[in-house]
Coordinates of C-alpha atoms and ligand atoms in Angstrom, one line a residue:
Chain S
M168 CA 29.8 -10.8 22.1
A169 CA 27.7 -7.7 22.8
E170 CA 25.3 -9.0 20.2
V171 CA 24.9 -12.3 22.0
S172 CA 24.2 -10.8 25.4
R173 CA 21.7 -8.4 23.8
R174 CA 19.9 -11.3 22.3
K175 CA 20.0 -13.2 25.6
S176 CA 18.5 -10.4 27.6
R177 CA 15.7 -9.9 25.0
R178 CA 15.0 -13.6 25.3
D179 CA 14.6 -13.3 29.0
L180 CA 12.2 -10.3 28.7
N181 CA 10.0 -11.9 26.1
V182 CA 7.6 -14.4 27.3
S183 CA 6.1 -15.2 23.9
H184 CA 8.3 -17.0 21.4
H185 CA 8.8 -15.9 17.8
L186 CA 7.8 -19.3 16.7
E187 CA 6.4 -22.2 18.6
V188 CA 5.6 -25.6 17.3
N189 CA 3.6 -27.9 19.5
N190 CA 3.1 -31.7 19.1
L191 CA 3.4 -31.3 15.4
V192 CA 2.5 -34.5 13.4
K193 CA 2.7 -35.0 9.7
M194 CA 1.8 -38.3 8.0
F195 CA 2.4 -39.2 4.4
G196 CA 0.1 -42.1 4.1
G197 CA 1.6 -44.6 6.6
L198 CA 4.9 -42.7 6.9
I199 CA 5.4 -40.5 9.9
A200 CA 7.5 -37.6 8.6
T201 CA 7.0 -35.4 11.7
N202 CA 6.4 -37.2 14.9
E203 CA 5.1 -35.1 17.8
M204 CA 7.7 -32.3 17.3
S205 CA 7.7 -29.5 19.8
F206 CA 10.2 -26.7 19.9
Q207 CA 10.4 -22.9 20.1
V208 CA 12.5 -20.2 18.6
D209 CA 12.9 -16.8 20.3
E210 CA 13.1 -13.5 18.6
G211 CA 16.5 -12.9 17.2
E212 CA 17.6 -16.4 17.9
S213 CA 19.3 -18.7 15.4
L214 CA 18.4 -22.4 15.6
G215 CA 20.3 -25.1 13.8
L216 CA 18.3 -28.1 12.6
I217 CA 20.4 -31.2 11.9
G218 CA 19.7 -34.8 11.1
P219 CA 20.4 -37.4 8.4
N220 CA 18.6 -37.4 5.0
G221 CA 15.0 -38.1 5.3
A222 CA 14.9 -37.1 9.0
G223 CA 12.0 -34.7 8.2
K224 CA 13.8 -31.3 8.3
T225 CA 12.4 -30.0 5.0
T226 CA 8.9 -31.3 6.0
I227 CA 9.0 -29.1 9.1
F228 CA 9.8 -26.0 6.9
S229 CA 6.9 -26.9 4.6
L230 CA 4.6 -27.2 7.6
I231 CA 5.7 -23.9 9.0
M232 CA 5.1 -22.2 5.6
G233 CA 1.7 -23.9 5.1
E234 CA 2.9 -25.6 1.9
L235 CA 2.0 -28.8 3.6
R236 CA -0.8 -29.1 6.1
Q237 CA 0.0 -30.9 9.4
T238 CA -2.0 -33.9 10.4
S239 CA -2.2 -32.5 14.0
G240 CA -0.5 -30.1 16.3
S241 CA -0.1 -26.3 16.3
I242 CA 2.2 -23.7 15.0
T243 CA 2.1 -20.2 16.6
C244 CA 3.9 -17.0 15.7
F245 CA 4.2 -14.6 18.7
D246 CA 1.4 -16.7 20.4
S247 CA -1.0 -16.4 17.5
E248 CA -2.0 -19.6 15.7
I249 CA -1.0 -19.6 12.1
S250 CA -2.0 -23.1 11.0
H251 CA -5.2 -22.0 9.3
L252 CA -3.3 -19.3 7.2
Q253 CA -2.3 -19.8 3.6
T254 CA 1.3 -19.6 2.6
H255 CA 1.2 -16.0 1.3
E256 CA -0.6 -14.9 4.5
R257 CA 2.2 -16.5 6.6
I258 CA 4.8 -14.7 4.5
Q259 CA 2.9 -11.5 5.2
R260 CA 3.4 -12.3 8.9
G261 CA 7.2 -12.2 8.2
I262 CA 8.0 -15.8 7.8
S263 CA 9.9 -16.8 4.7
R264 CA 12.0 -19.8 3.5
T265 CA 14.5 -20.9 0.9
Y266 CA 14.3 -24.2 -0.8
Q267 CA 16.8 -27.0 -0.7
V268 CA 16.6 -27.2 -4.5
P269 CA 16.5 -23.6 -5.6
R270 CA 13.3 -22.7 -7.5
P271 CA 14.0 -19.7 -9.7
F272 CA 11.7 -18.4 -12.4
A273 CA 13.5 -19.8 -15.4
D274 CA 12.7 -17.2 -18.1
M275 CA 13.4 -14.2 -15.8
N276 CA 16.7 -12.6 -15.1
V277 CA 18.1 -12.1 -11.6
L278 CA 16.5 -8.7 -11.1
E279 CA 13.1 -9.9 -12.4
N280 CA 13.3 -12.9 -10.1
I281 CA 13.8 -10.5 -7.2
R282 CA 11.0 -8.3 -8.5
V283 CA 8.5 -11.1 -7.9
G284 CA 9.6 -11.3 -4.3
L285 CA 9.1 -7.5 -3.9
M286 CA 5.6 -7.4 -5.3
P287 CA 2.8 -6.4 -2.9
D288 CA 0.0 -9.0 -2.6
N289 CA -2.4 -6.4 -4.1
I290 CA -3.3 -6.6 -7.8
W291 CA -4.3 -3.0 -8.1
Q292 CA -0.9 -1.9 -6.7
M293 CA 0.9 -4.4 -8.9
I294 CA -0.6 -2.7 -12.0
M295 CA -0.5 0.9 -10.9
R296 CA 2.9 1.1 -9.3
R297 CA 6.1 0.6 -11.2
P298 CA 8.7 -1.8 -10.1
D299 CA 11.5 -0.5 -7.9
P300 CA 14.7 -1.2 -9.8
E301 CA 16.9 0.5 -7.1
R302 CA 15.5 -1.9 -4.4
E303 CA 16.0 -4.8 -6.8
I304 CA 19.6 -3.9 -7.3
E305 CA 20.2 -3.2 -3.6
L306 CA 18.9 -6.7 -2.8
A307 CA 20.9 -8.3 -5.6
Q308 CA 24.0 -6.6 -4.3
S309 CA 23.3 -7.4 -0.7
V310 CA 23.5 -11.1 -1.5
G311 CA 26.7 -10.6 -3.5
F312 CA 25.6 -10.3 -7.1
A313 CA 27.9 -8.2 -9.3
E314 CA 26.4 -5.8 -11.8
N315 CA 27.1 -8.1 -14.8
D316 CA 25.0 -10.8 -13.1
F317 CA 21.8 -8.7 -12.9
L318 CA 20.5 -9.7 -16.4
R319 CA 21.7 -13.3 -16.3
H320 CA 19.1 -16.0 -16.4
P321 CA 19.0 -18.9 -13.9
S322 CA 20.3 -21.3 -16.6
E323 CA 23.5 -19.3 -16.6
L324 CA 24.0 -19.3 -12.9
S325 CA 26.0 -21.6 -10.7
I326 CA 24.3 -23.5 -7.8
G327 CA 25.9 -20.9 -5.4
D328 CA 24.4 -18.1 -7.4
L329 CA 21.1 -19.8 -7.4
R330 CA 21.2 -20.1 -3.6
K331 CA 22.0 -16.4 -3.5
L332 CA 19.1 -15.6 -5.7
E333 CA 16.9 -17.7 -3.6
L334 CA 18.0 -15.8 -0.5
A335 CA 17.5 -12.5 -2.3
R336 CA 13.9 -13.4 -3.3
T337 CA 13.2 -14.5 0.3
L338 CA 14.7 -11.3 1.7
A339 CA 12.6 -9.3 -0.7
T340 CA 9.4 -10.4 1.2
D341 CA 10.9 -8.6 4.2
P342 CA 10.9 -11.4 6.7
S343 CA 11.6 -11.4 10.4
L344 CA 11.9 -15.2 10.5
M345 CA 13.9 -17.0 7.9
L346 CA 14.0 -20.8 7.3
L347 CA 17.1 -21.7 5.4
D348 CA 17.2 -25.2 3.9
E349 CA 20.6 -26.7 3.1
V350 CA 22.1 -23.3 2.5
F351 CA 25.6 -24.6 1.9
A352 CA 24.8 -27.7 -0.3
G353 CA 26.7 -27.6 -3.5
L354 CA 28.7 -24.5 -2.8
T355 CA 32.4 -24.0 -3.2
V356 CA 34.5 -23.1 -0.2
A357 CA 34.6 -19.4 -1.2
E358 CA 30.8 -19.4 -1.7
I359 CA 30.3 -21.0 1.7
A360 CA 32.3 -18.3 3.3
Q361 CA 30.3 -15.7 1.4
M362 CA 27.0 -17.2 2.4
A363 CA 28.0 -17.6 6.0
E364 CA 29.0 -13.9 6.1
L365 CA 25.6 -13.0 4.7
I366 CA 23.7 -15.1 7.3
N367 CA 25.8 -13.5 10.0
Q368 CA 24.9 -10.0 8.8
K369 CA 21.2 -10.9 9.0
R370 CA 21.8 -12.4 12.4
E371 CA 23.5 -9.3 13.7
A372 CA 20.5 -7.3 12.4
G373 CA 18.2 -9.3 14.6
M374 CA 16.7 -11.8 12.2
T375 CA 15.2 -14.9 13.7
M376 CA 16.5 -18.0 11.8
I377 CA 16.2 -21.7 11.6
I378 CA 19.0 -23.2 9.5
V379 CA 19.2 -26.7 8.1
S380 CA 22.7 -27.8 7.0
H381 CA 24.7 -30.9 6.6
D382 CA 27.9 -28.9 6.7
L383 CA 28.2 -28.8 10.5
K384 CA 31.5 -27.0 10.6
S385 CA 30.0 -24.1 8.7
L386 CA 26.8 -24.2 10.6
E387 CA 28.3 -24.1 14.1
P388 CA 29.3 -20.5 14.2
L389 CA 25.9 -19.4 12.8
I390 CA 23.6 -20.8 15.5
D391 CA 22.8 -20.2 19.1
R392 CA 21.2 -23.6 19.7
A393 CA 20.8 -26.8 17.9
I394 CA 18.2 -29.5 17.5
A395 CA 19.1 -32.9 16.2
M396 CA 16.3 -35.0 14.7
N397 CA 15.8 -38.4 13.2
Y398 CA 12.7 -40.2 12.0
G399 CA 10.6 -37.0 12.4
A400 CA 11.4 -36.6 16.1
I401 CA 13.8 -34.7 18.3
V402 CA 16.8 -36.7 19.4
A403 CA 18.8 -34.0 21.2
E404 CA 18.5 -30.3 21.9
G405 CA 20.8 -27.7 23.4
S406 CA 24.0 -26.0 22.6
F407 CA 25.8 -27.3 19.5
A408 CA 28.5 -28.9 21.6
D409 CA 25.9 -30.7 23.8
V410 CA 24.0 -32.0 20.8
M411 CA 27.1 -33.2 19.1
A412 CA 28.2 -35.0 22.4
D413 CA 24.9 -36.9 22.5
E414 CA 25.3 -40.6 22.1
Q415 CA 22.3 -41.1 19.9
V416 CA 23.4 -38.2 17.6
R417 CA 26.9 -39.6 17.4
A418 CA 25.4 -43.0 16.4
T419 CA 22.9 -41.9 13.8
Y420 CA 24.5 -38.8 12.5
L421 CA 28.3 -39.3 12.6
G422 CA 27.9 -42.9 11.3
D423 CA 25.9 -41.4 8.4
E424 CA 28.6 -38.9 7.5
Chain H
M279 CA 9.0 -8.1 -19.1
T280 CA 11.0 -5.0 -19.9
G281 CA 9.5 -1.5 -19.8
I282 CA 7.8 0.3 -22.6
S283 CA 10.1 2.3 -24.9
W284 CA 9.6 4.7 -27.8
R285 CA 10.6 1.9 -30.1
H286 CA 7.6 -0.2 -29.0
V287 CA 5.3 2.8 -29.5
A288 CA 6.7 3.4 -33.0
L289 CA 6.3 -0.3 -34.0
W290 CA 2.7 -0.3 -32.9
A291 CA 2.1 3.0 -34.8
V292 CA 3.6 1.6 -38.0
F293 CA 1.5 -1.6 -37.7
I294 CA -1.7 0.4 -37.1
I295 CA -1.0 2.8 -40.1
F296 CA -0.3 -0.2 -42.3
M297 CA -3.5 -1.9 -41.2
L298 CA -5.5 1.3 -41.7
L299 CA -4.2 1.5 -45.3
L300 CA -4.9 -2.2 -46.0
P301 CA -8.3 -1.8 -47.7
E302 CA -6.5 0.3 -50.4
M303 CA -4.1 -2.4 -51.1
V304 CA -5.9 -5.7 -51.1
S305 CA -9.1 -7.2 -52.5
K306 CA -12.4 -7.5 -50.6
G307 CA -12.0 -11.2 -50.4
T308 CA -8.6 -10.9 -48.7
L309 CA -10.2 -8.3 -46.4
R310 CA -12.8 -10.8 -45.3
T311 CA -10.0 -13.2 -44.4
V312 CA -8.3 -10.5 -42.4
I313 CA -11.6 -9.9 -40.5
F314 CA -11.5 -13.6 -39.4
A315 CA -7.9 -13.2 -38.5
N316 CA -8.7 -10.2 -36.3
F317 CA -11.4 -12.1 -34.4
L318 CA -9.1 -15.1 -34.1
A319 CA -6.4 -12.8 -32.7
I320 CA -8.8 -11.5 -30.1
F321 CA -9.7 -15.0 -29.0
A322 CA -6.0 -16.0 -29.0
I323 CA -5.0 -13.0 -26.9
S324 CA -7.8 -13.9 -24.5
W325 CA -6.6 -17.5 -24.3
D326 CA -3.0 -16.5 -23.8
V327 CA -3.8 -14.2 -20.8
I328 CA -4.8 -17.2 -18.7
S329 CA -3.4 -20.2 -20.4
G330 CA -0.3 -18.9 -22.2
R331 CA 1.0 -17.1 -19.2
T332 CA 0.0 -19.2 -16.2
G333 CA 0.1 -22.6 -17.9
Y334 CA -3.4 -23.5 -16.9
I335 CA -4.6 -24.8 -20.3
S336 CA -8.2 -23.9 -21.1
F337 CA -10.1 -26.1 -23.5
G338 CA -13.2 -24.2 -22.7
H339 CA -12.8 -20.8 -24.3
P340 CA -15.8 -21.3 -26.7
F341 CA -17.8 -21.5 -23.5
L342 CA -16.8 -17.9 -22.7
I343 CA -17.1 -16.7 -26.3
G344 CA -20.4 -18.5 -26.5
I345 CA -21.8 -16.7 -23.4
G346 CA -20.8 -13.4 -24.9
A347 CA -22.3 -14.2 -28.3
Y348 CA -25.5 -15.8 -27.0
T349 CA -26.2 -13.1 -24.4
T350 CA -26.0 -10.2 -26.9
A351 CA -27.8 -12.1 -29.6
I352 CA -30.7 -13.1 -27.4
L353 CA -31.0 -9.6 -25.8
S354 CA -30.9 -7.8 -29.1
Y355 CA -32.7 -10.2 -31.4
R356 CA -35.4 -11.6 -29.0
F357 CA -35.9 -8.6 -26.8
G358 CA -35.0 -5.8 -29.2
M359 CA -32.4 -4.3 -26.8
P360 CA -30.1 -1.8 -28.5
V361 CA -26.7 -3.3 -29.3
G362 CA -25.0 -0.5 -27.5
L363 CA -26.5 -1.9 -24.3
S364 CA -26.6 -5.6 -25.1
I365 CA -22.8 -5.9 -25.9
P366 CA -21.6 -4.4 -22.6
L367 CA -24.2 -6.5 -20.8
A368 CA -22.9 -9.6 -22.6
V369 CA -19.4 -8.8 -21.5
C370 CA -20.5 -8.5 -17.9
V371 CA -22.4 -11.7 -18.1
T372 CA -19.4 -13.5 -19.5
M373 CA -17.2 -12.3 -16.7
V374 CA -19.6 -13.2 -14.0
A375 CA -20.6 -16.6 -15.4
G376 CA -17.0 -17.4 -16.3
T377 CA -15.9 -16.5 -12.8
L378 CA -18.6 -18.6 -11.1
F379 CA -18.0 -21.6 -13.3
F380 CA -14.2 -21.5 -13.3
L381 CA -13.8 -20.8 -9.6
P382 CA -13.8 -24.5 -8.8
A383 CA -11.7 -25.2 -11.9
L384 CA -8.9 -22.8 -10.8
R385 CA -8.4 -24.8 -7.7
V386 CA -7.5 -28.0 -9.6
K387 CA -4.1 -28.4 -11.2
G388 CA -2.8 -29.1 -14.7
S389 CA -4.6 -31.5 -16.9
Y390 CA -7.6 -31.4 -14.5
F391 CA -8.1 -27.8 -15.3
A392 CA -8.1 -28.6 -19.0
L393 CA -10.7 -31.3 -18.5
V394 CA -13.0 -29.2 -16.4
T395 CA -12.9 -26.4 -18.9
L396 CA -13.6 -28.9 -21.7
A397 CA -16.5 -30.2 -19.8
F398 CA -18.0 -26.7 -19.5
M399 CA -17.8 -26.2 -23.2
E400 CA -19.6 -29.5 -23.8
L401 CA -22.2 -28.7 -21.1
M402 CA -22.9 -25.3 -22.7
Y403 CA -23.4 -27.0 -26.1
Q404 CA -25.9 -29.4 -24.6
L405 CA -27.6 -26.6 -22.6
V406 CA -28.3 -24.2 -25.4
Q407 CA -30.0 -27.0 -27.3
V408 CA -32.2 -28.2 -24.5
I409 CA -33.0 -25.2 -22.3
R410 CA -35.3 -22.6 -23.8
P411 CA -34.7 -23.3 -27.5
D412 CA -37.2 -20.6 -28.2
L413 CA -34.5 -18.2 -27.0
T414 CA -31.3 -19.8 -28.1
G415 CA -32.6 -21.2 -31.3
G416 CA -31.7 -24.7 -30.2
T417 CA -29.6 -26.9 -32.5
R418 CA -30.0 -24.6 -35.5
G419 CA -28.9 -21.4 -33.6
M420 CA -30.0 -18.0 -34.7
S421 CA -29.8 -16.0 -37.8
G422 CA -30.9 -12.4 -38.6
V423 CA -29.0 -11.0 -35.6
T424 CA -28.3 -7.3 -36.0
T425 CA -25.1 -6.5 -37.8
L426 CA -23.1 -3.5 -36.9
A427 CA -21.5 -2.5 -40.2
R428 CA -22.2 -3.1 -43.8
G429 CA -19.6 -4.3 -46.4
A430 CA -16.1 -5.8 -46.1
V431 CA -14.3 -2.4 -45.6
N432 CA -16.5 -1.2 -42.7
N433 CA -16.5 -4.6 -41.1
Y434 CA -12.7 -4.8 -41.5
Y435 CA -12.2 -1.4 -39.7
L436 CA -14.6 -2.4 -36.9
S437 CA -12.9 -5.8 -36.3
F438 CA -9.4 -4.2 -36.6
G439 CA -10.4 -1.4 -34.2
L440 CA -11.6 -3.8 -31.6
M441 CA -8.6 -6.1 -32.0
I442 CA -6.1 -3.3 -31.8
V443 CA -7.7 -1.7 -28.7
I444 CA -7.7 -5.1 -27.0
A445 CA -4.2 -6.0 -28.1
V446 CA -2.6 -2.7 -27.0
S447 CA -4.5 -2.6 -23.7
M448 CA -3.5 -6.2 -22.9
W449 CA 0.0 -5.4 -24.0
V450 CA 0.2 -2.5 -21.6
L451 CA -1.4 -4.5 -18.8
M452 CA 1.0 -7.4 -19.3
K453 CA 3.9 -5.0 -19.2
T454 CA 3.0 -4.3 -15.6
R455 CA 4.1 -6.4 -12.6
F456 CA 0.7 -8.1 -12.9
G457 CA 1.8 -9.6 -16.2
T458 CA 5.2 -10.5 -14.7
A459 CA 3.4 -12.3 -11.9
L460 CA 1.2 -14.3 -14.3
S461 CA 4.2 -15.4 -16.3
A462 CA 5.9 -16.3 -13.0
I463 CA 3.0 -18.6 -12.2
G464 CA 3.6 -20.4 -15.5
M465 CA 7.3 -20.9 -14.6
N466 CA 6.9 -21.9 -10.9
E467 CA 3.6 -21.4 -9.1
E468 CA 5.1 -22.6 -5.7
S469 CA 7.7 -19.9 -5.9
V470 CA 5.1 -17.3 -6.6
R471 CA 3.3 -18.4 -3.5
G472 CA 6.6 -18.5 -1.7
S473 CA 7.1 -14.9 -2.7
G474 CA 4.0 -14.0 -0.6
L475 CA 1.5 -13.7 -3.4
S476 CA -1.9 -15.3 -3.5
T477 CA -1.8 -17.2 -6.8
T478 CA -5.5 -18.1 -6.5
R479 CA -6.4 -14.4 -6.6
L480 CA -3.9 -13.7 -9.5
K481 CA -5.3 -16.6 -11.5
L482 CA -8.9 -15.5 -10.8
F483 CA -8.2 -12.0 -11.9
A484 CA -6.4 -13.2 -15.0
F485 CA -9.3 -15.4 -15.8
M486 CA -11.7 -12.5 -15.5
V487 CA -9.6 -10.4 -17.9
S488 CA -9.5 -13.3 -20.2
A489 CA -13.3 -13.7 -20.0
M490 CA -13.8 -10.0 -20.6
V491 CA -11.8 -10.2 -23.8
A492 CA -13.5 -13.4 -24.9
G493 CA -16.9 -12.0 -24.2
L494 CA -16.1 -8.8 -26.2
G495 CA -14.8 -10.9 -29.1
G496 CA -17.8 -13.3 -29.0
A497 CA -20.3 -10.4 -28.9
F498 CA -18.8 -8.5 -31.7
Y499 CA -18.3 -11.7 -33.7
V500 CA -22.0 -12.6 -33.6
H501 CA -22.9 -9.2 -34.7
Y502 CA -20.5 -9.4 -37.5
L503 CA -21.8 -12.9 -38.7
G504 CA -25.4 -12.0 -38.0
S505 CA -25.9 -15.5 -37.0
I506 CA -24.9 -18.1 -34.4
A507 CA -24.3 -21.8 -35.1
P508 CA -23.7 -23.8 -31.9
R509 CA -22.1 -26.7 -33.8
A510 CA -19.4 -24.5 -35.2
L511 CA -18.9 -22.5 -32.0
F512 CA -18.7 -25.4 -29.5
D513 CA -16.4 -27.3 -31.7
I514 CA -13.1 -28.9 -30.5
N515 CA -11.6 -27.7 -33.8
F516 CA -12.4 -24.1 -32.8
V517 CA -10.5 -24.6 -29.5
F518 CA -7.6 -26.1 -31.4
T519 CA -7.5 -23.2 -33.8
I520 CA -7.2 -20.8 -30.9
I521 CA -4.6 -22.8 -29.1
V522 CA -2.5 -23.5 -32.2
A523 CA -2.6 -19.8 -33.1
V524 CA -1.1 -18.9 -29.7
L525 CA 1.5 -21.7 -29.7
I526 CA 2.8 -21.1 -33.2
G527 CA 2.8 -17.4 -32.7
G528 CA 4.4 -17.4 -29.3
A529 CA 2.7 -17.9 -25.9
S530 CA 3.1 -15.4 -23.1
T531 CA 3.3 -12.5 -25.5
I532 CA 0.7 -10.3 -27.2
V533 CA 2.2 -10.0 -30.6
G534 CA 2.7 -13.8 -30.7
P535 CA -1.0 -14.7 -30.6
M536 CA -1.7 -12.0 -33.2
L537 CA 1.0 -13.3 -35.5
G538 CA -0.2 -16.8 -35.0
A539 CA -3.8 -15.9 -35.8
F540 CA -2.9 -14.1 -39.0
F541 CA -0.5 -16.9 -40.1
L542 CA -3.0 -19.6 -39.4
T543 CA -6.0 -17.9 -41.0
F544 CA -4.1 -17.2 -44.2
L545 CA -2.6 -20.6 -44.3
L546 CA -6.0 -22.3 -44.0
E547 CA -7.4 -19.9 -46.6
Y548 CA -4.7 -20.8 -49.1
L549 CA -5.0 -24.5 -48.3
R550 CA -8.7 -24.4 -48.8
P551 CA -8.7 -25.2 -52.6
Y552 CA -6.3 -28.1 -52.1
L553 CA -7.7 -29.6 -48.9
P554 CA -11.4 -28.7 -48.8
G555 CA -12.5 -30.9 -45.9
A556 CA -11.6 -31.5 -42.3
E557 CA -8.2 -32.7 -43.5
R558 CA -6.8 -29.2 -43.3
Y559 CA -7.1 -29.5 -39.6
F560 CA -4.5 -32.2 -39.7
I561 CA -2.2 -29.5 -41.0
Y562 CA -2.5 -27.8 -37.6
G563 CA -0.7 -30.5 -35.8
S564 CA 2.1 -30.8 -38.4
I565 CA 2.7 -27.0 -38.6
A566 CA 2.6 -26.6 -34.8
L567 CA 5.1 -29.5 -34.6
V568 CA 7.5 -28.2 -37.2
I569 CA 7.5 -24.7 -35.7
Y570 CA 7.9 -26.2 -32.2
M571 CA 10.9 -28.2 -33.2
Y572 CA 12.5 -25.2 -34.8
Q573 CA 11.6 -22.7 -32.1
P574 CA 9.5 -23.8 -29.1
K575 CA 8.7 -20.1 -28.3
G576 CA 7.0 -19.7 -31.7
L577 CA 7.1 -17.3 -34.6
Y578 CA 7.5 -14.2 -32.4
E579 CA 10.8 -15.5 -31.1
I580 CA 11.9 -16.4 -34.6
V581 CA 11.2 -12.8 -35.7
M582 CA 13.0 -11.4 -32.6
Q583 CA 16.0 -13.6 -33.3
Q584 CA 16.3 -12.4 -36.8
W585 CA 16.0 -8.8 -35.6
R586 CA 18.7 -9.3 -33.0
K587 CA 21.0 -10.9 -35.6
Y588 CA 20.3 -8.0 -37.9
R589 CA 21.2 -5.6 -35.1
V590 CA 24.5 -7.4 -34.4
V591 CA 25.4 -7.3 -38.1
K592 CA 24.5 -3.6 -38.3
A593 CA 26.6 -2.9 -35.2
G594 CA 29.5 -4.8 -36.8
E595 CA 29.4 -2.7 -39.9
T596 CA 29.6 0.7 -38.2
Ligands
ADP122 N1 5.4 -35.1 -0.4 C1 5.8 -36.2 0.2 N2 5.1 -37.4 0.1 C2 5.5 -38.5 0.7 N3 6.6 -38.6 1.5 C3 7.3 -37.5 1.6 C4 7.0 -36.3 1.0 N4 7.9 -35.3 1.4 C5 8.8 -36.0 2.2 N5 8.5 -37.3 2.3 C6 9.2 -38.2 3.2 O1 9.2 -37.7 4.5 C7 10.5 -38.0 5.1 C8 11.1 -36.7 5.5 O2 11.6 -36.0 4.3 P1 12.3 -34.6 4.4 O3 11.5 -33.7 5.2 O4 12.5 -34.1 3.0 O5 13.7 -35.0 5.1 P2 15.0 -34.1 5.2 O6 14.7 -32.7 4.7 O7 15.3 -34.2 6.6 O8 16.0 -34.8 4.4 C9 11.3 -38.8 4.0 O9 11.1 -40.2 4.3 C10 10.6 -38.5 2.7 O10 10.7 -39.5 1.8
MG123 MG1 15.6 -31.7 3.2

């Protein structure tokens, strides 16, 4: 509870938002994947993004990361426009994401996968400085890998382990804003609990987050605020309870479940 | 992707000693074949740095090799520049020209990259024939270019020296995180970008390293042959020889391209009496296919598997 009030007071003090999206539009040919979306996330806040399949949640993440270019609209990080930046430059600004479908490096083991995330974006340093196995191990352990997993390859990992690996590689870039896409999809009950615990730790540590999940029960305790979207536009916004009470959300979302 | 251990160093040392003693053990004819294998290994290593690792397949390596070869040949033969100067210059020109020409190619993906590089090779072939044939020798090329060493043994040592210096330095470079990052691009470029790395810069740098090695190999090759023949150089068969050497040896390694180059050179040499013409090139496809079906990662992985099996058996005995 002390955590929550600390976050609240910081939010009141800060005028600039950690991330602000304004009138964001993304068209895929004739399809409007993002339709005039505007929202903000404050520093240390955790925002839940919900909506049926195809609502445009993943597209928003790709736009924020610069993996897709918006048709129009702006994206700012602490009031500075980041739309012109390339993905790696946005990551250097502390924004990082996980993917709905984990994308590990298939011929590398767990530690080597994390190593790539830890690399500086400087070829000279890449060559001259050795990797840091202690930091690799620390990150692997922090997401719950046991020692005998370190040398495993992605083909030997469960979907839960792959999501952990994805999280570790994302954390390796030292983000202050994390975008987590369908973090609980395909996980066992035990793995969901473990993942939720991890996210909570990061939240306690002050990480700003946007979390996409279909598993509303697991999502609820991890977020401060929720946005429900459909057809690329915001349907409802507010506390989790308010959003879930919204008639439109009940119609589109709960009917879908 | 693991570190360098004393065992690696010992294996390199054993290989180098064996190769240094080779002239005592084999005929001059065999030695001449090994010289070609050494050069093919250099070209294969160069190709692997960009294409084997990142998965951006270059069909244009003769373009790079050609720039290196033509630059030093023209500078030394037409302008009387000492070879000690013309070769380093040729390498620089290869890196610069390669970078300029391939910069647009690096921005396109997959098969487009292959096509663009292939186009450069063809363009270069046409250009050397049309532009300043008084310098390039036109369609006929050049002969009488300065040679660096006399006799099979000396030329063997020279080519092996160059090959091993390149191989070991590339091996060390690829053991660093830079090599890991290049291999990562080949596995999943988006995730490399998602890890905060500029893949364009990584690919460009890899390309420059590849061009440097190709330029070095091309320059020394022309001074070994003493002549340059555009039709043989800018030949799609030459590209295939390089690519097949890497693929059957084992892409994304250094030893693989070397193994592949030696294997392919000797295979073609022994097939020569039976299949004198272009038919032997058909053999490429078949061999590549057979090895691919047995082990997609190539000869290097086959050797490593045997070695691991042997280790397990040994461990079981004691
Ligand atoms: N690269 C793409 N090209 C064309 N259409 C796309 C592309 N990516 C997503 N879409 C479409 O955009 C819409 C939103 O997709 P997405 O953002 O993945 O939804 P969500 O993550 O909410 O399930 C869907 O209709 C999807 O088919
Ligand atoms: Mg999605």
